[in-house]
Tab-separated table of C-alpha atoms in Angstrom:
chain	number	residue	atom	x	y	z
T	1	UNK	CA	-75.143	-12.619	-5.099
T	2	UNK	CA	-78.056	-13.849	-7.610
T	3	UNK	CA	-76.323	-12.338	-10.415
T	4	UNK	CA	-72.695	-14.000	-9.811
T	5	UNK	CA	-74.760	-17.308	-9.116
T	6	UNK	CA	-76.988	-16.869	-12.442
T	7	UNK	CA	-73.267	-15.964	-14.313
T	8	UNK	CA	-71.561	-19.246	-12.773
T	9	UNK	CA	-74.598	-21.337	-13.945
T	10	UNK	CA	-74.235	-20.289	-17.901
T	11	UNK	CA	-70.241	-20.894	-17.542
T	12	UNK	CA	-71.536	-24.664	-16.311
T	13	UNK	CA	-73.791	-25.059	-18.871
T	14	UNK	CA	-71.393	-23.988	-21.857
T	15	UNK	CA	-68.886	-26.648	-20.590
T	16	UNK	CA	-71.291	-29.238	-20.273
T	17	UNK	CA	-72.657	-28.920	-23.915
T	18	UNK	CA	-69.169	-28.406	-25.841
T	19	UNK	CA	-66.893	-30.708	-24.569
T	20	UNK	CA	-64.714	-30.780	-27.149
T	21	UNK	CA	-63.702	-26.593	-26.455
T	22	UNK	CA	-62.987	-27.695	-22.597
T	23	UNK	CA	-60.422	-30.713	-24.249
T	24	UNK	CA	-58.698	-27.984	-26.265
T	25	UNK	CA	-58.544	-25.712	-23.553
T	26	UNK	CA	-56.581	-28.334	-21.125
T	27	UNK	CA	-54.472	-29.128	-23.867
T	28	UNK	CA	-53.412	-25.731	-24.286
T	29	UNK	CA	-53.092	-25.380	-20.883
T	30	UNK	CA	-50.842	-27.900	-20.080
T	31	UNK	CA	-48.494	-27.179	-22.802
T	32	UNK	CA	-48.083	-23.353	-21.240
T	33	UNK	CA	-47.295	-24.851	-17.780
T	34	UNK	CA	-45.170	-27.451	-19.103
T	35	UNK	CA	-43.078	-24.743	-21.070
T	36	UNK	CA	-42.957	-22.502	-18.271
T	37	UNK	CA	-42.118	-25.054	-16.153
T	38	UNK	CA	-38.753	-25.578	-18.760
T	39	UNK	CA	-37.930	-22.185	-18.784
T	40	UNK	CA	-37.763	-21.833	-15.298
T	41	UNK	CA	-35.636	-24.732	-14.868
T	42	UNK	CA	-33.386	-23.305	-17.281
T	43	UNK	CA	-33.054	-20.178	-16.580
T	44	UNK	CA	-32.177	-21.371	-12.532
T	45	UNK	CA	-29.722	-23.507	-13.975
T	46	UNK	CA	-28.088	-20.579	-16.212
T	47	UNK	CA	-28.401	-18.419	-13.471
T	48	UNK	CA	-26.887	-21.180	-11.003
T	49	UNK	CA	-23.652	-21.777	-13.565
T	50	UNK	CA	-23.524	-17.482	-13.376
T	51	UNK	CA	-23.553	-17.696	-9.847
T	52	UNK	CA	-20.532	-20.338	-10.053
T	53	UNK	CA	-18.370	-18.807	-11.837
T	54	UNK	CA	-18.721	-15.024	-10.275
T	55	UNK	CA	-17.987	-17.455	-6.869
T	56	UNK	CA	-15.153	-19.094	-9.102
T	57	UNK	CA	-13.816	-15.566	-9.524
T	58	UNK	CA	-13.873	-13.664	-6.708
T	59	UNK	CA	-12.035	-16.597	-5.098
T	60	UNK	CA	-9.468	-16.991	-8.025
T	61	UNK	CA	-6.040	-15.584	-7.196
T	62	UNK	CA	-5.464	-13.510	-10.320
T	63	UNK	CA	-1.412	-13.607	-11.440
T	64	UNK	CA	0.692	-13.754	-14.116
T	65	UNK	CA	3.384	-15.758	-15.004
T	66	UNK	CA	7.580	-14.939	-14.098
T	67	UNK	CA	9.963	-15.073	-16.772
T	68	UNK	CA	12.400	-18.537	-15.403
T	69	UNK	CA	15.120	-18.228	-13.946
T	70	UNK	CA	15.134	-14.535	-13.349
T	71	UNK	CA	14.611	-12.827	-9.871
T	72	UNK	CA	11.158	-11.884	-8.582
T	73	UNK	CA	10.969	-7.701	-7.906
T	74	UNK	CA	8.424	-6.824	-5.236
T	75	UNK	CA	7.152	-3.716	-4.138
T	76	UNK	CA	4.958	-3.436	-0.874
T	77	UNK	CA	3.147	-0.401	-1.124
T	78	UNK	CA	1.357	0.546	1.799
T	79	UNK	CA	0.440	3.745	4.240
T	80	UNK	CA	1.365	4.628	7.674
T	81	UNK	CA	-0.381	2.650	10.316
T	82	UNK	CA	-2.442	0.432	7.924
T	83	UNK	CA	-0.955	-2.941	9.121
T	84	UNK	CA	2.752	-2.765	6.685
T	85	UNK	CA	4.990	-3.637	9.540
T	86	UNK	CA	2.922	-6.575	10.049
T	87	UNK	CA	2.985	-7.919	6.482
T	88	UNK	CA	6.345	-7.107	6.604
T	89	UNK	CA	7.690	-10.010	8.642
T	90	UNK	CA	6.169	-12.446	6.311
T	91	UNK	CA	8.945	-11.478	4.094
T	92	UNK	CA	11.626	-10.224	7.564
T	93	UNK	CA	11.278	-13.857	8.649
T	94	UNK	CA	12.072	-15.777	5.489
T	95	UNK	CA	15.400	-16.748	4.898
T	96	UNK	CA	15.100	-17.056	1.282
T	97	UNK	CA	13.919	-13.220	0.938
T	98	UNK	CA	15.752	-9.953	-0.134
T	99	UNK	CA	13.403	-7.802	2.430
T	100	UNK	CA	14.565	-3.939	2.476
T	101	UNK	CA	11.942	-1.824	5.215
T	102	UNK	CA	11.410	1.539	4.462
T	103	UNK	CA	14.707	2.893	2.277
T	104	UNK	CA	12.521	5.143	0.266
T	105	UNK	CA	12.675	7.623	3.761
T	106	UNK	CA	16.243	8.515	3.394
T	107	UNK	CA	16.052	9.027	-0.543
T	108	UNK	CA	13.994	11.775	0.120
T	109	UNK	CA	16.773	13.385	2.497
T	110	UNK	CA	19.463	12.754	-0.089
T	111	UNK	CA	17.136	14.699	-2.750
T	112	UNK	CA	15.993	17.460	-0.504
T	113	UNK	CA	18.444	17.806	2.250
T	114	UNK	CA	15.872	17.082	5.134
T	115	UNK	CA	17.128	15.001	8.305
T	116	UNK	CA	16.237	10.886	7.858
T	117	UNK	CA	13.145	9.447	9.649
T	118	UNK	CA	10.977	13.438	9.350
T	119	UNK	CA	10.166	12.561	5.666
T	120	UNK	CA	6.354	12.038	6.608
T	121	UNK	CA	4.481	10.596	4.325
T	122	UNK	CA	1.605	12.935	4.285
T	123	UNK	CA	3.654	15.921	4.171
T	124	UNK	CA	5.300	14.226	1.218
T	125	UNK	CA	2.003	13.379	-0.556
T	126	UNK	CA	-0.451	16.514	1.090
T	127	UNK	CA	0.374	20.477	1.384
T	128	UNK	CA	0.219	21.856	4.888
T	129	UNK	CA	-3.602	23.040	4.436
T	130	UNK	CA	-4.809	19.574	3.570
T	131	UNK	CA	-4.461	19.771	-0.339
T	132	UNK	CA	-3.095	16.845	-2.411
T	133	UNK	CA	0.533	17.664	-3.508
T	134	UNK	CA	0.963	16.988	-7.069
T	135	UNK	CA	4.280	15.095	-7.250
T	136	UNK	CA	6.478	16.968	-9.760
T	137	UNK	CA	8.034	14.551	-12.338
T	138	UNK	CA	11.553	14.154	-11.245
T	139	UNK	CA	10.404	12.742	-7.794
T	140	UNK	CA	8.270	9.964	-9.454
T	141	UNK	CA	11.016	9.054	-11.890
T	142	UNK	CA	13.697	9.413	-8.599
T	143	UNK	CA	11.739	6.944	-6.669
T	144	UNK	CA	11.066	4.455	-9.418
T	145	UNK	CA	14.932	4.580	-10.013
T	146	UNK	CA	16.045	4.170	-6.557
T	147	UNK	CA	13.630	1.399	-6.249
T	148	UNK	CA	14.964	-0.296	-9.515
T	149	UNK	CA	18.469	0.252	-8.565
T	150	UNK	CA	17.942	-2.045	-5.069
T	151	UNK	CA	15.747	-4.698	-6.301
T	152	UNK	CA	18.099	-5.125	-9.061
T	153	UNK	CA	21.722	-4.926	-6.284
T	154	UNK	CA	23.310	-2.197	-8.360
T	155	UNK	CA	24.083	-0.762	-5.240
T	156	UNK	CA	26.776	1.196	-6.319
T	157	UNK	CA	24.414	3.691	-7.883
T	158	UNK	CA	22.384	3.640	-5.078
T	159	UNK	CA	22.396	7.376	-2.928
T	160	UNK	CA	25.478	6.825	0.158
T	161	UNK	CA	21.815	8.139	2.510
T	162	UNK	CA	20.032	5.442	1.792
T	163	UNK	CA	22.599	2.860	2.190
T	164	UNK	CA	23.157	4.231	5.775
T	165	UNK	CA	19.668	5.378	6.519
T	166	UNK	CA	17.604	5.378	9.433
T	167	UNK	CA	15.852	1.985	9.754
T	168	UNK	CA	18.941	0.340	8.870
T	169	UNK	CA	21.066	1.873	11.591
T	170	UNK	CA	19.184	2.663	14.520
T	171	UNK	CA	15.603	1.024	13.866
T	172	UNK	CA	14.826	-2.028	12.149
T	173	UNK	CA	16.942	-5.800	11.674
T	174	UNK	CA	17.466	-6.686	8.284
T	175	UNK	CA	17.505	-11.091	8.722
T	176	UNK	CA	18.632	-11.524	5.240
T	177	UNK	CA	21.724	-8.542	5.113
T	178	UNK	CA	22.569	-9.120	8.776
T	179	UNK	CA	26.102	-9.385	7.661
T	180	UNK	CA	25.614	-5.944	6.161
T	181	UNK	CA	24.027	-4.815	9.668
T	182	UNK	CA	26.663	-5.654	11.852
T	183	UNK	CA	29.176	-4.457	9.923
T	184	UNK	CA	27.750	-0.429	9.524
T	185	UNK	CA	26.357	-0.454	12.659
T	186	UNK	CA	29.780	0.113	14.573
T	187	UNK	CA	31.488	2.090	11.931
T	188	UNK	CA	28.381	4.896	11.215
T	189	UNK	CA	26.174	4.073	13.996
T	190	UNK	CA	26.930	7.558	15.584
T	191	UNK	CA	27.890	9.637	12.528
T	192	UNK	CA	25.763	8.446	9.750
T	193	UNK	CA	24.124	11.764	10.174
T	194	UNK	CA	26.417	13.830	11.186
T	195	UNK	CA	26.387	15.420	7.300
T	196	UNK	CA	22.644	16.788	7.905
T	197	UNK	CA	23.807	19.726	9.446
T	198	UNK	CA	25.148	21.677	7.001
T	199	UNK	CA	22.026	21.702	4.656
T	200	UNK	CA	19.406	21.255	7.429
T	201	UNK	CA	19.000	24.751	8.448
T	202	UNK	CA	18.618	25.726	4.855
T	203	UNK	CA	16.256	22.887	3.422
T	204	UNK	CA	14.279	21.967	6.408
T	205	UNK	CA	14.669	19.378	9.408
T	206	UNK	CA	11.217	17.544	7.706
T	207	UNK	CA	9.914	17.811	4.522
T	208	UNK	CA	7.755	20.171	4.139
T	209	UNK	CA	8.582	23.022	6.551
T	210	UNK	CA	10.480	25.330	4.088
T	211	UNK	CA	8.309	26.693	1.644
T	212	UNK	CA	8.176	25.151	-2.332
T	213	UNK	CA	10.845	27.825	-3.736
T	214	UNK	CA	13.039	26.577	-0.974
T	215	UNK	CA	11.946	22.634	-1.595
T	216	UNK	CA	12.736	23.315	-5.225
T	217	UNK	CA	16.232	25.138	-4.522
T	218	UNK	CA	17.542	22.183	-2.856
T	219	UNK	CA	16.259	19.856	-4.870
T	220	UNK	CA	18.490	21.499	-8.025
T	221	UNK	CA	21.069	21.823	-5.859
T	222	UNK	CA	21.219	18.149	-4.108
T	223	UNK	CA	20.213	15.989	-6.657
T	224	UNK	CA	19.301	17.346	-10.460
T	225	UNK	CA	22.068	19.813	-10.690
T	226	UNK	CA	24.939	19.277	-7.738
T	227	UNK	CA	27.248	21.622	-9.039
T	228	UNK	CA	25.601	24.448	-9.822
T	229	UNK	CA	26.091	27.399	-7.647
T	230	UNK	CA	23.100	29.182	-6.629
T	231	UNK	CA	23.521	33.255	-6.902
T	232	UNK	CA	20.103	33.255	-4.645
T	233	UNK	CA	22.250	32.272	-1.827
T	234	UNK	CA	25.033	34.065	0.002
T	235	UNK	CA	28.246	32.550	-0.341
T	236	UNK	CA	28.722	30.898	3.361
T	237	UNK	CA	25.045	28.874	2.776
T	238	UNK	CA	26.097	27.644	-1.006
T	239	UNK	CA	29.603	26.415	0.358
T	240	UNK	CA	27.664	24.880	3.446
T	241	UNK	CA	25.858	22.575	0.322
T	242	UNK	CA	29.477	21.707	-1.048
T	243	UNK	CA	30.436	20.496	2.814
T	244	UNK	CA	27.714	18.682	2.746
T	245	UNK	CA	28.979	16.961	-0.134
T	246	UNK	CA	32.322	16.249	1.042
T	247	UNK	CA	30.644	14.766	4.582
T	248	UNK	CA	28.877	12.152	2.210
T	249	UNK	CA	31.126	11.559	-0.518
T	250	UNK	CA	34.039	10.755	2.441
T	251	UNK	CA	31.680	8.326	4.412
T	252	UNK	CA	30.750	6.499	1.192
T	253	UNK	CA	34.265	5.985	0.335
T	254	UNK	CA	34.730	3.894	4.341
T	255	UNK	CA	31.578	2.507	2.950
T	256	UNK	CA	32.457	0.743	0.055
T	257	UNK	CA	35.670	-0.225	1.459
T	258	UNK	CA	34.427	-2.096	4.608
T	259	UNK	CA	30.655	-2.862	4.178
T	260	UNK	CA	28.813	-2.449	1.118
T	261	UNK	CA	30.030	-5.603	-0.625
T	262	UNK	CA	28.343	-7.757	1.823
T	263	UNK	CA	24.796	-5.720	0.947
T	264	UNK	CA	25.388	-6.671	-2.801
T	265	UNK	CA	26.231	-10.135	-2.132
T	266	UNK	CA	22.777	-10.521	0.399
T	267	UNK	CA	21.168	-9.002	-2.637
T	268	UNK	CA	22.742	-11.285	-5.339
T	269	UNK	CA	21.801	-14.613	-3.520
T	270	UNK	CA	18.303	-14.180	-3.133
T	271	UNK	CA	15.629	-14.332	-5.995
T	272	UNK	CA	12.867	-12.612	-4.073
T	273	UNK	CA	13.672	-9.095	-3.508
T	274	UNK	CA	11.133	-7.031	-1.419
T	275	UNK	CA	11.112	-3.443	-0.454
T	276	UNK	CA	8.654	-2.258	1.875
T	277	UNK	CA	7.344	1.736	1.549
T	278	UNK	CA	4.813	4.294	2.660
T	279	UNK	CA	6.705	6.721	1.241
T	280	UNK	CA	6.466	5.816	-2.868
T	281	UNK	CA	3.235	6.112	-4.755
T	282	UNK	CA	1.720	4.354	-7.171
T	283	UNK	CA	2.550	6.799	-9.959
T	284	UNK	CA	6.390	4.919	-9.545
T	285	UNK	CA	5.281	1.801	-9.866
T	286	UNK	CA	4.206	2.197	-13.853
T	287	UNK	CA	8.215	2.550	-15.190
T	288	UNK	CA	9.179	-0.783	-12.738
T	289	UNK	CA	5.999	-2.846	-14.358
T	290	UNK	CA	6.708	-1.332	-17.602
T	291	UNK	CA	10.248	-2.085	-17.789
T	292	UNK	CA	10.891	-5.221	-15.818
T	293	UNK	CA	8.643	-8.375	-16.831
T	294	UNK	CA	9.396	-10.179	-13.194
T	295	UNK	CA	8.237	-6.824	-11.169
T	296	UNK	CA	4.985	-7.068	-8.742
T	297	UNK	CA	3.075	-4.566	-6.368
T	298	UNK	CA	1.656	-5.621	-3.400
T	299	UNK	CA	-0.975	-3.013	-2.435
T	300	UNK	CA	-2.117	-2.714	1.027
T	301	UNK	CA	-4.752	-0.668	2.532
T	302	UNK	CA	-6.788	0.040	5.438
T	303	UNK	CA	-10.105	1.373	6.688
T	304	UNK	CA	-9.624	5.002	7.189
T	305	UNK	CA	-11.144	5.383	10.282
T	306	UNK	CA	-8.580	2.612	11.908
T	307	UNK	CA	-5.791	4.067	10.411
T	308	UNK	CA	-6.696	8.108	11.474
T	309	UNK	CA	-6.992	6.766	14.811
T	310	UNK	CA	-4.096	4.721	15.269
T	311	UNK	CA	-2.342	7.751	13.804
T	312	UNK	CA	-3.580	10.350	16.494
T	313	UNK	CA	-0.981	8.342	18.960
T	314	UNK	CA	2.025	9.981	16.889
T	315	UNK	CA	3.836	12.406	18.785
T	316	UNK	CA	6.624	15.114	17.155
T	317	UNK	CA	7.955	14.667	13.828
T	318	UNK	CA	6.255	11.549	12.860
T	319	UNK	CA	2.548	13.808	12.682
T	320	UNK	CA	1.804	15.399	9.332
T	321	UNK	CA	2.138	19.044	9.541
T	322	UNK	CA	-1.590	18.893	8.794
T	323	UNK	CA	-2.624	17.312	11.547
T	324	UNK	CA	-0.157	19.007	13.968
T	325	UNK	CA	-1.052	20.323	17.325
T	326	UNK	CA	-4.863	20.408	16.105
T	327	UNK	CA	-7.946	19.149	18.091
T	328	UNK	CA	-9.434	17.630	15.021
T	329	UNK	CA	-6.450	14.966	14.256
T	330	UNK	CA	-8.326	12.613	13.656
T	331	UNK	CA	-10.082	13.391	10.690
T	332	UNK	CA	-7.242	15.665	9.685
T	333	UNK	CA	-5.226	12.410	9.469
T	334	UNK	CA	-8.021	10.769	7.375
T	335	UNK	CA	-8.269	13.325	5.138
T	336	UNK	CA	-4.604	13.077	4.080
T	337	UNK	CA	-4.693	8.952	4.356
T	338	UNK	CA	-7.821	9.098	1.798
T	339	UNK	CA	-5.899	12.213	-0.470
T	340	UNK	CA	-3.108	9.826	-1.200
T	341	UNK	CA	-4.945	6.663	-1.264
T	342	UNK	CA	-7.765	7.195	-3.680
T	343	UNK	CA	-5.203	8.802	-6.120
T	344	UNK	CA	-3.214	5.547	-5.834
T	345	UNK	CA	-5.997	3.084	-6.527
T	346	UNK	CA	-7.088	5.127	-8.943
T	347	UNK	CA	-3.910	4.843	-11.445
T	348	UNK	CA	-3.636	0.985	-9.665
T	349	UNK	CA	-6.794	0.176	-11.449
T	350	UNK	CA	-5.505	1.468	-14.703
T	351	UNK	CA	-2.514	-0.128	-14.832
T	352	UNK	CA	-4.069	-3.512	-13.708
T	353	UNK	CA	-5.917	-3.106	-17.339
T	354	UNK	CA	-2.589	-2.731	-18.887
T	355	UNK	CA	-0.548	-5.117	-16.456
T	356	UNK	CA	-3.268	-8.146	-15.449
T	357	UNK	CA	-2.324	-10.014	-12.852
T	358	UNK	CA	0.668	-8.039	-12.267
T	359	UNK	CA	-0.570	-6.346	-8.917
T	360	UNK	CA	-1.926	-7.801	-5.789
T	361	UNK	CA	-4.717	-5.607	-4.187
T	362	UNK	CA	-4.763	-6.239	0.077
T	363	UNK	CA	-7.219	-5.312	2.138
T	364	UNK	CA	-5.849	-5.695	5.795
T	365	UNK	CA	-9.517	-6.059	7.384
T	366	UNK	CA	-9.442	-9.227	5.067
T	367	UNK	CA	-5.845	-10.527	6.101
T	368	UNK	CA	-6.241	-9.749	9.874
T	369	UNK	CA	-9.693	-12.038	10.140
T	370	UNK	CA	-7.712	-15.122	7.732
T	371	UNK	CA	-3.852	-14.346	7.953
T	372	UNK	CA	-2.756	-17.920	7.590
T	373	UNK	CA	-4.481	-17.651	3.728
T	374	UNK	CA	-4.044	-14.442	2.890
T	375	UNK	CA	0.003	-15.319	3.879
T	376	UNK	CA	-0.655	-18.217	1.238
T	377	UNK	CA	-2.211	-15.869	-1.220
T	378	UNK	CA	0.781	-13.500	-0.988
T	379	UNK	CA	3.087	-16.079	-1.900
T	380	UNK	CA	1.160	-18.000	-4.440
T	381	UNK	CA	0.824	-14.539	-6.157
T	382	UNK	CA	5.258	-14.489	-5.810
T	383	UNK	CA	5.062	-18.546	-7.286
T	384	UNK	CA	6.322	-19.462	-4.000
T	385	UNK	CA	5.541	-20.772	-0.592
T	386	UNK	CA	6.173	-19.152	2.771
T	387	UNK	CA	9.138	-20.774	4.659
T	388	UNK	CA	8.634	-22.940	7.864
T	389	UNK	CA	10.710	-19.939	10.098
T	390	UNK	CA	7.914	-17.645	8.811
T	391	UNK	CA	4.954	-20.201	9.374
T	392	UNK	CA	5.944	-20.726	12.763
T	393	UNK	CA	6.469	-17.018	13.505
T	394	UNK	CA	2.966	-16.646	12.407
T	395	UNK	CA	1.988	-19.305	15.060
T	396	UNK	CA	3.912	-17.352	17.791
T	397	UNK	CA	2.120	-14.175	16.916
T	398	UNK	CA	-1.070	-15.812	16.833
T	399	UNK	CA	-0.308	-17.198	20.610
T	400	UNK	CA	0.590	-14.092	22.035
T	401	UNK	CA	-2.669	-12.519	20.539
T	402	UNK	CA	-4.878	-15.459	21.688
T	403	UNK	CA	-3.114	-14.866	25.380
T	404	UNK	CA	-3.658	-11.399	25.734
T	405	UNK	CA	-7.230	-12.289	24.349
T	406	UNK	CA	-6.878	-10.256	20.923
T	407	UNK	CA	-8.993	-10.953	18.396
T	408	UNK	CA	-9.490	-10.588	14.710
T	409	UNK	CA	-12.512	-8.467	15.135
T	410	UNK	CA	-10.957	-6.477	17.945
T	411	UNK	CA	-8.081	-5.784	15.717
T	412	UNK	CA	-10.567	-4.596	12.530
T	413	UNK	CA	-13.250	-3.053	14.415
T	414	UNK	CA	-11.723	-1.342	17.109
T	415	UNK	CA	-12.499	2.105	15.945
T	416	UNK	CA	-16.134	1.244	16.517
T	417	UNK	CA	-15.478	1.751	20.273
T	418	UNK	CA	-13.653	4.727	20.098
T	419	UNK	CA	-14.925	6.547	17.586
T	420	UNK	CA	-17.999	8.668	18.117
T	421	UNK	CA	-20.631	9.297	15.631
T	422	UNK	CA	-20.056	13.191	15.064
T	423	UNK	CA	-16.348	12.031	14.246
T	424	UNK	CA	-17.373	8.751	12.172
T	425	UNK	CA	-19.030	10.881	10.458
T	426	UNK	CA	-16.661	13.143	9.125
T	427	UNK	CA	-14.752	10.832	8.476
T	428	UNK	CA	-16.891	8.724	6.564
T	429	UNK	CA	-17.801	12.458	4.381
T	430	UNK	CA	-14.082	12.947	4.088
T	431	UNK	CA	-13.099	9.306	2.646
T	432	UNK	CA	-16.629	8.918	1.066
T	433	UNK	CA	-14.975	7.942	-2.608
T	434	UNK	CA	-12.302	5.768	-0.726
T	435	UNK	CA	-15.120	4.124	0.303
T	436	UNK	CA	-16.717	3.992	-2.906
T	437	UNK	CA	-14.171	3.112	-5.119
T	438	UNK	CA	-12.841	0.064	-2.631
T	439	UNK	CA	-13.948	-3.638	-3.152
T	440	UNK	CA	-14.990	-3.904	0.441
T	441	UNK	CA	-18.181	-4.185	2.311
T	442	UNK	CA	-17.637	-1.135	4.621
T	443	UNK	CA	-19.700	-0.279	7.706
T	444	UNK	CA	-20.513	2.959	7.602
């Protein structure tokens, strides 16, 4: 204590006998807190205008402009149970919209002779042990030109299956080709697939249940190669694929007599087109953006967890062959959700460096907690508005959940009281780079 007081006493006496080295000493001081003091300020204000314009972005619809007076080509590519039916009435409703759900389901009948509405999308995109199924070439260029051929109304090249398919017949109301509705329904309402039968035994009721040699076989003999005859089959199963033949070529020929102008013409006299699939991939969309300068993806997706258990509710052919009859279903069904959709936003992200503003990522936990923006998003991103039919169906939906006491949150989080933790779990381990690679703040 005498020391530090003996110390202090020689500081005192220094100051006191050179003032003129204490007046340097503030000086310099006060010039280092002033410039601090600058820098600071500066650097909060840089950091401030940073902070602005990340805000300014995230908030920014990104789009790109349409080429006038052309129609606007839109592709809403989503998964099974990840809230597609739902963003597909804000198309279904509006009076001025082409809206086509689900067509991509019977193309894959026409091209491998399996019955309409057992084309499950995980079987499609996933082999039976849980692997990801590499699409072969001539199924990604099939889909893209399907797709192309009904945005565009060249219906007339478009496969007779998927003018009479499944959704369009027996499942789903069309608003905008209504005319088209009521006019197959009574003509091929009961016979549409009558023609199944004679390939069905052969290629498979669903896709996926004949093995790849046998996927393959009628593949070449449906859809790359129709008239080749196949020595590995015996002469009664190669003339059952030419009957087959006849059964479609003779209902497209009542077709185009009595009802498929009036599809064209709802087609024709709309300038947003829409087709709705869980069925396509990403991989088709590249040709379509590449090709046709008014083309757009919507791309919807959903937390894994909500999905895989609204899935485990599926019953017969609509369950991934996966997933069948397995105690596990749950993250089985994850599994093959996350398969397909990390390898989808993984070319997505590539192609939105090649075609900015071109594709319109959706996250449905977003839409379901704001639905009245993200509805004005969706549109802004088509240079359009949503109609007053689909504004007020919006409304109505929104009653019916506020009456039955539905919320946003109970909608999103639901899993969260259903789900417990050994299963969260895997399927947090079994999605872990959907997770990752998503611009979403998960809860995991």
């Amino acid at each position: 204590m005498f020391a530090m007081r003996s110390k202090a006493c020689f500081v005192c006496k220094v100051l006191v006998r050179n003032p003129r080295f204490v007046l340097k000493c503030a000086v310099v001081l006060s010039t280092f807190v002033f410039a601090v003091f600058t820098l600071s300020a500066g650097f909060r204000e840089n950091c401030k205008g940073q902070e602005d314009d990340l805000s300014e972005t995230s908030n920014t619809l990104v789009t790109s402009p349409f080429v006038p007076g052309e129609p606007k080509l839109v592709v809403l590519l989503s998964y099974q149970r990840s809230g597609s039916s739902f963003v597909s009435d804000w198309f279904n409703t509006n009076p001025e919209v082409f809206f086509s759900f689900e067509p991509v389901d019977s193309l894959y009948s026409a091209m491998y002779g399996t019955r309409q509405n057992q084309n499950v999308p995980s079987d499609i995109n996933n082999y039976n042990n849980g692997t990801i199924r590499q699409l072969p070439d001539v199924e990604i260029e099939a889909v893209a030109d399907f797709l192309r051929q009904y945005l565009t109304c060249d219906t007339d090249s478009m496969p007779t299956q998927t003018l009479l398919n499944f959704y369009t017949i027996a499942s789903y109301f069309h608003q905008s080709a209504a005319d088209y509705t009521y006019c197959i329904r009574p003509v091929f309402g009961d016979v549409y697939q009558s023609c199944e039968q004679f390939v069905a035994y052969i290629c498979g009721s669903r896709f996926g249940e004949k093995d790849e040699d046998i996927q393959k076989l009628c593949l070449r003999r449906l859809w790359t190669n129709k008239n080749e005859l196949n020595r590995s089959l015996s002469v009664g199963r190669d003339s059952d694929f030419d009957r087959y033949q006849k059964c479609v070529a003779d209902m497209r020929q009542k077709l185009n007599v009595q009802c498929l102008p009036l599809l064209a013409k709802s087609c024709r006299n709309r300038t947003i087109r829409v087709i709705k699939t869980v069925r396509a991939t990403m991989a088709s969309m590249q040709p379509l953006l590449e090709t046709i300068p008014n083309f757009r993806v919507i791309h919807l997706v959903r937390d894994p967890r909500a999905v895989a258990l609204s899935r485990r509710k599926f019953r017969g052919h609509v369950v991934g062959l996966y997933a069948w009859n397995n105690s596990d279903t749950i993250s089985r069904e994850a599994r093959l959700y996350c398969n397909t959709v990390v390898r989808d936003i993984k070319i997505r992200k590539e192609l939105e460096r090649t075609y900015p503003g071109k594709i319109y990522p959706l996250m449905f936990e977003e839409l379901a907690s704001n639905t009245t923006l993200y509805l004005s998003n969706v549109y802004e991103f088509l240079d359009a508005k949503p109609s007053t039919l689909t504004k007020r169906w919006l409304m109505t939906e929104e009653r019916k959940n506020s009456a039955k006491n539905i919320t946003s949150f109970k909608i999103v989080d639901n899993w969260q009281n259903e789900l417990s933790f050994r299963t969260n779990k895997e399927v947090v381990e079994n999605c872990k780079e959907f997770y990752r690679i998503t611009e979403h703040k998960w809860t995991l």
